[in-house]
Coordinates of C-alpha atoms and ligand atoms in Angstrom, one line a residue:
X116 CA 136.8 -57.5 -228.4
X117 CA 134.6 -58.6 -230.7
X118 CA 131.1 -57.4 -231.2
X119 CA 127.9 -59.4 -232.7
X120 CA 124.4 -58.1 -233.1
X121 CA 122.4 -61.0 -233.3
X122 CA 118.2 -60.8 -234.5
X123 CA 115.9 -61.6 -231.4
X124 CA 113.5 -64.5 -231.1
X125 CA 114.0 -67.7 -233.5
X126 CA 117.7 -66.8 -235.0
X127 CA 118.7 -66.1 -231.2
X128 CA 117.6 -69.7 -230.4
X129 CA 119.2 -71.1 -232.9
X130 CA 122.4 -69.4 -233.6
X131 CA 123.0 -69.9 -229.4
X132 CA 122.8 -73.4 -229.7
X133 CA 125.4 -73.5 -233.0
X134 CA 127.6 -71.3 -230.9
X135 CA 127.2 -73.8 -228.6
X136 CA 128.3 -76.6 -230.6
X137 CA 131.1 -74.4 -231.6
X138 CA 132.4 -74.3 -228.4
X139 CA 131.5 -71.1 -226.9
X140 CA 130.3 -70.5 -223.6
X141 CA 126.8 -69.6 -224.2
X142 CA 125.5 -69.6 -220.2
X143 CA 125.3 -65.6 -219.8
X144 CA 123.1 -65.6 -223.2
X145 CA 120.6 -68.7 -221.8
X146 CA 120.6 -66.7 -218.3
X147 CA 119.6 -63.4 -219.8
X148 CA 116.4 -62.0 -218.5
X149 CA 115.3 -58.4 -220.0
X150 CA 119.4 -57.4 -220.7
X151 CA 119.9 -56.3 -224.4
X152 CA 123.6 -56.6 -224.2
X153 CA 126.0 -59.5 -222.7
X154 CA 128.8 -60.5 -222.7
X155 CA 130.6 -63.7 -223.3
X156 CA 133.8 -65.4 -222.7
X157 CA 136.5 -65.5 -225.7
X158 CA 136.0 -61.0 -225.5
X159 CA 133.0 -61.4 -227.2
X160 CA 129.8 -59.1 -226.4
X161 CA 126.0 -59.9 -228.3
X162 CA 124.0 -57.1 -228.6
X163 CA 120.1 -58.1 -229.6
X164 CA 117.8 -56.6 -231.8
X165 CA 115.1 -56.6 -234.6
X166 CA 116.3 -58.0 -238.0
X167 CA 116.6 -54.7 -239.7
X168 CA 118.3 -53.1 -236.8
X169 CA 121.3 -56.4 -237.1
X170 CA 122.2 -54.2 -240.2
X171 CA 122.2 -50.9 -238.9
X172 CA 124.3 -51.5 -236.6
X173 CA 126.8 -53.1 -238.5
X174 CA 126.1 -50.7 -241.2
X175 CA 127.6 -47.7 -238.7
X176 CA 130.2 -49.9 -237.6
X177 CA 128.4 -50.5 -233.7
X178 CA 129.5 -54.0 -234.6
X179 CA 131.5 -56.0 -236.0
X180 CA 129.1 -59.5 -236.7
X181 CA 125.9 -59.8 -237.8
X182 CA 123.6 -62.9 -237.4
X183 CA 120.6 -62.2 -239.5
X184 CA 118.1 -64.3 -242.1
X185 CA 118.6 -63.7 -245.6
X186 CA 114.9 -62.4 -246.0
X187 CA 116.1 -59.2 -244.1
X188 CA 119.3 -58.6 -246.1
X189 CA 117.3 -59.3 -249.3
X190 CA 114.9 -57.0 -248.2
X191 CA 117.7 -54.0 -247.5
X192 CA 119.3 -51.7 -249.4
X193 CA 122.7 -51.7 -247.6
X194 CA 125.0 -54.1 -249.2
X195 CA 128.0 -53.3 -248.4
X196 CA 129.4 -56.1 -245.9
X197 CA 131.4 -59.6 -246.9
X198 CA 128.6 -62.8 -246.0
X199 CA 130.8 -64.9 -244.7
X200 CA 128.5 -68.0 -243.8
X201 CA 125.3 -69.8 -244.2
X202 CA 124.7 -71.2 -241.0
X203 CA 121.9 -73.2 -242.6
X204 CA 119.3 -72.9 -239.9
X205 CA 116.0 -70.9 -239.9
X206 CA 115.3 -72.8 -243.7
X207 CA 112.5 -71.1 -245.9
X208 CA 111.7 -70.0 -248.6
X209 CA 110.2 -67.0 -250.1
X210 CA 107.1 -67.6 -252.0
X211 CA 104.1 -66.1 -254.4
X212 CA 101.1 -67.5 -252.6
X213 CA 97.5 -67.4 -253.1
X214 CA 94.0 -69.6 -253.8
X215 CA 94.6 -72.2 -256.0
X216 CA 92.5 -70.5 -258.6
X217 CA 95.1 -67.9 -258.9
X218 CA 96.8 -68.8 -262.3
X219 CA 93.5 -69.5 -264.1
X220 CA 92.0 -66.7 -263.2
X221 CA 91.8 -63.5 -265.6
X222 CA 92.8 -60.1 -264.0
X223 CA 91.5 -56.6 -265.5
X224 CA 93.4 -54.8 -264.0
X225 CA 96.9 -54.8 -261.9
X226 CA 97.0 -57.7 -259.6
X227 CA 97.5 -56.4 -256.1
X228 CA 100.2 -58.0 -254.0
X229 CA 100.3 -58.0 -250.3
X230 CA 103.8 -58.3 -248.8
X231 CA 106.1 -57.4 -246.2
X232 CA 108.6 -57.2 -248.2
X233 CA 107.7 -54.4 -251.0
X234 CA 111.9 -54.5 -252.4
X235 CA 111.6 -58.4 -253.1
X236 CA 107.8 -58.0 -254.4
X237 CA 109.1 -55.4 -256.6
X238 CA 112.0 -56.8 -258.2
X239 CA 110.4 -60.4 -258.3
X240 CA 107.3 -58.9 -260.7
X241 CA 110.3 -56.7 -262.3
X242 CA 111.9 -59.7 -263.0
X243 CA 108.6 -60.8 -264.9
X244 CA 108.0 -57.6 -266.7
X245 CA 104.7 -57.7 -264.9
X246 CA 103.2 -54.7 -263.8
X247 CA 101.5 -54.7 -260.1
X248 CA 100.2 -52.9 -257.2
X249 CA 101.9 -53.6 -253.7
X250 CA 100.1 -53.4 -250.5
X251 CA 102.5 -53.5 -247.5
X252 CA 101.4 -55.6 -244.6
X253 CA 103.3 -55.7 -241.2
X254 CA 102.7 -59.2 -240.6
X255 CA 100.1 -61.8 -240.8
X256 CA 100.4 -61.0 -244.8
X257 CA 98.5 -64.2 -245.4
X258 CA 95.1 -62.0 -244.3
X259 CA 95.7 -59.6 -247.5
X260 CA 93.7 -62.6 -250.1
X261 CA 91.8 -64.2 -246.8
X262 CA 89.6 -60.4 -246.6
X263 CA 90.0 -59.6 -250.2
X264 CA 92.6 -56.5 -249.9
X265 CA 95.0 -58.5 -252.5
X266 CA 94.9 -61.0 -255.0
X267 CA 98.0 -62.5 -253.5
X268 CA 101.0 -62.0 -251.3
X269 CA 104.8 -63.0 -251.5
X270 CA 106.0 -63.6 -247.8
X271 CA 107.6 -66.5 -246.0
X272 CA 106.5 -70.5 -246.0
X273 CA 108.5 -72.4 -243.6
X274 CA 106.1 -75.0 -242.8
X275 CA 103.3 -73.9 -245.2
X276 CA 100.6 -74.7 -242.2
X277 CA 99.7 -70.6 -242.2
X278 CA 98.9 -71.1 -245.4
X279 CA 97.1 -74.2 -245.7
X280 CA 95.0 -73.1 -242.7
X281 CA 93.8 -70.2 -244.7
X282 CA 92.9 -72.0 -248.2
X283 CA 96.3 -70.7 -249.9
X284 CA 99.1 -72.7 -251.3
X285 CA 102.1 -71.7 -253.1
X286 CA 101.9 -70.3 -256.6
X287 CA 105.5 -70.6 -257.0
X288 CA 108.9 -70.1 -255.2
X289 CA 110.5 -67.0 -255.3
X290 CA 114.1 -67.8 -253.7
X291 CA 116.1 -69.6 -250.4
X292 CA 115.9 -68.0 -246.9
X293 CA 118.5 -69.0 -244.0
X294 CA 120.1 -67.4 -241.4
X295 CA 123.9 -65.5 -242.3
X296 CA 126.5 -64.5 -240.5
X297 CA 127.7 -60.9 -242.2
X298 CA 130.5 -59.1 -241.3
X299 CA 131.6 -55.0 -241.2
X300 CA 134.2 -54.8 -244.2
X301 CA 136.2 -52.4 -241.8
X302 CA 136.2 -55.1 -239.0
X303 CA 137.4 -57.8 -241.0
X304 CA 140.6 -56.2 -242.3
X305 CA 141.7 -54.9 -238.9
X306 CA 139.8 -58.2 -237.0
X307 CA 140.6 -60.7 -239.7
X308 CA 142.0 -63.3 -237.7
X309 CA 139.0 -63.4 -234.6
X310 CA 136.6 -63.5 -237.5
X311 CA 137.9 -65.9 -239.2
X312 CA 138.9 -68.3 -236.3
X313 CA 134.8 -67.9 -235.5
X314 CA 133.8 -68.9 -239.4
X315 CA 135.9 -72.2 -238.7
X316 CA 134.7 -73.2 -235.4
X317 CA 131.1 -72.1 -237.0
X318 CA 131.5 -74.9 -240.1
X319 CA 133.3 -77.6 -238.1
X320 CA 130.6 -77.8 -235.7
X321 CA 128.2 -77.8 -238.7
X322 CA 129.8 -80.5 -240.1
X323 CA 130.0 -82.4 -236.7
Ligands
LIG225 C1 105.9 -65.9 -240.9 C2 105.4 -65.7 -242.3 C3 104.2 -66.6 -242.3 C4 104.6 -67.7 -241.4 C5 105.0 -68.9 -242.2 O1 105.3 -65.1 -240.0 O2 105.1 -64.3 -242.5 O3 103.1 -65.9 -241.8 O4 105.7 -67.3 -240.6 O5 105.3 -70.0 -241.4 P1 104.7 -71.5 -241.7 O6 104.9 -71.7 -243.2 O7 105.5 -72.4 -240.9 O8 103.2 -71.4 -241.4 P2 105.7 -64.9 -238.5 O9 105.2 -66.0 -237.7 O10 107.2 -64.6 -238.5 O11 104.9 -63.6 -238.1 P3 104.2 -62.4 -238.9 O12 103.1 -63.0 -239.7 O13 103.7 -61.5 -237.9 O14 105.3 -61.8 -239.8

């Protein structure tokens, strides 16, 4: 038995349907009403949960798989699992964004950042030698500039319509997002084979 935690909501959509093309049977996850855990032909089992938690679990060993974006791994301290894949779907970016004013404008005193991501923030202004304040948001970071709590915010721009709806742009990219398929260090040496027969099915059908 293999065992896959897999983030809810956007990566569950997509990954399904690259399963899909993979050749797994896929019909208990379409069917699933309120069920957090299922189970699939080929003895494998999903389990579904937020981003963060995708790590946890394979973190304690719960599972064996993770399907998760690279915004969340970035984000994490735990780093201790082989990334087997880039399954090159859910494609961003993360990005310093603010009003277009924002590099012209002189700052007094430490520029205050919005973010849900404080580790990337950090080491991104780190990287810089720039010293700043972070504000953590929860979501909607894009309202930090829009009510005046920060002077800018580093977050995700897929499409970049949240922030062109709000008057911001991007200042300047930060790094690549996309959804990875990580796997328990543990589980690989004793599951090797499983694992690595999924990685192959994964690429072929993304080269199909
Ligand atoms: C993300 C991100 C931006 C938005 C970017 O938020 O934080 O707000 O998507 O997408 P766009 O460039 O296509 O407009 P999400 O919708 O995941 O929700 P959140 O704001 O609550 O985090």
């Amino acid at each position: 038995m293999i065992r896959i935690a897999m983030t809810k909501g956007r990566i569950q959509k997509q990954v399904t349907i690259l399963l899909e093309q993979a050749g797994f049977d896929m019909t208990a996850v379409r069917e699933m009403g309120r069920e957090l855990v299922v189970t699939i032909p080929d003895d494998l089992e999903i389990i579904f949960g937020k981003a963060n938690d995708v790590i946890t679990f394979l973190e304690h060993g719960i599972v064996d798989i993770g399907f998760v974006g690279k915004d969340t791994l970035d984000e994490n301290d735990f780093d201790d699992y082989y990334e087997l894949l880039d399954l090159k779907v859910g494609q961003c970016i993360f990005a310093l964004a603010s009003y277009p004013d924002f590099l012209n404008k002189k700052f007094h005193s430490r520029k205050r950042i919005a973010s849900k991501y404080p580790r990337i923030t950090k080491n991104y202004f780190a990287q810089k030698q720039e010293d700043i304040e972070i504000i953590k948001l929860e979501g909607s970071v894009e309202l930090g500039p829009v009510v005046g709590l920060a002077d800018a915010i580093v977050d995700i721009v897929e499409t970049g319509n949240t922030l062109s709806a709000n008057g911001l742009e991007v200042i300047e990219k930060i790094s690549d997002i996309s959804t990875r398929m990580i796997v328990n260090k543990a589980s690989f040496k004793f599951k090797k084979d499983k694992i690595i027969e999924m990685v192959e099915r994964l690429e072929n059908a993304q080269t199909n």
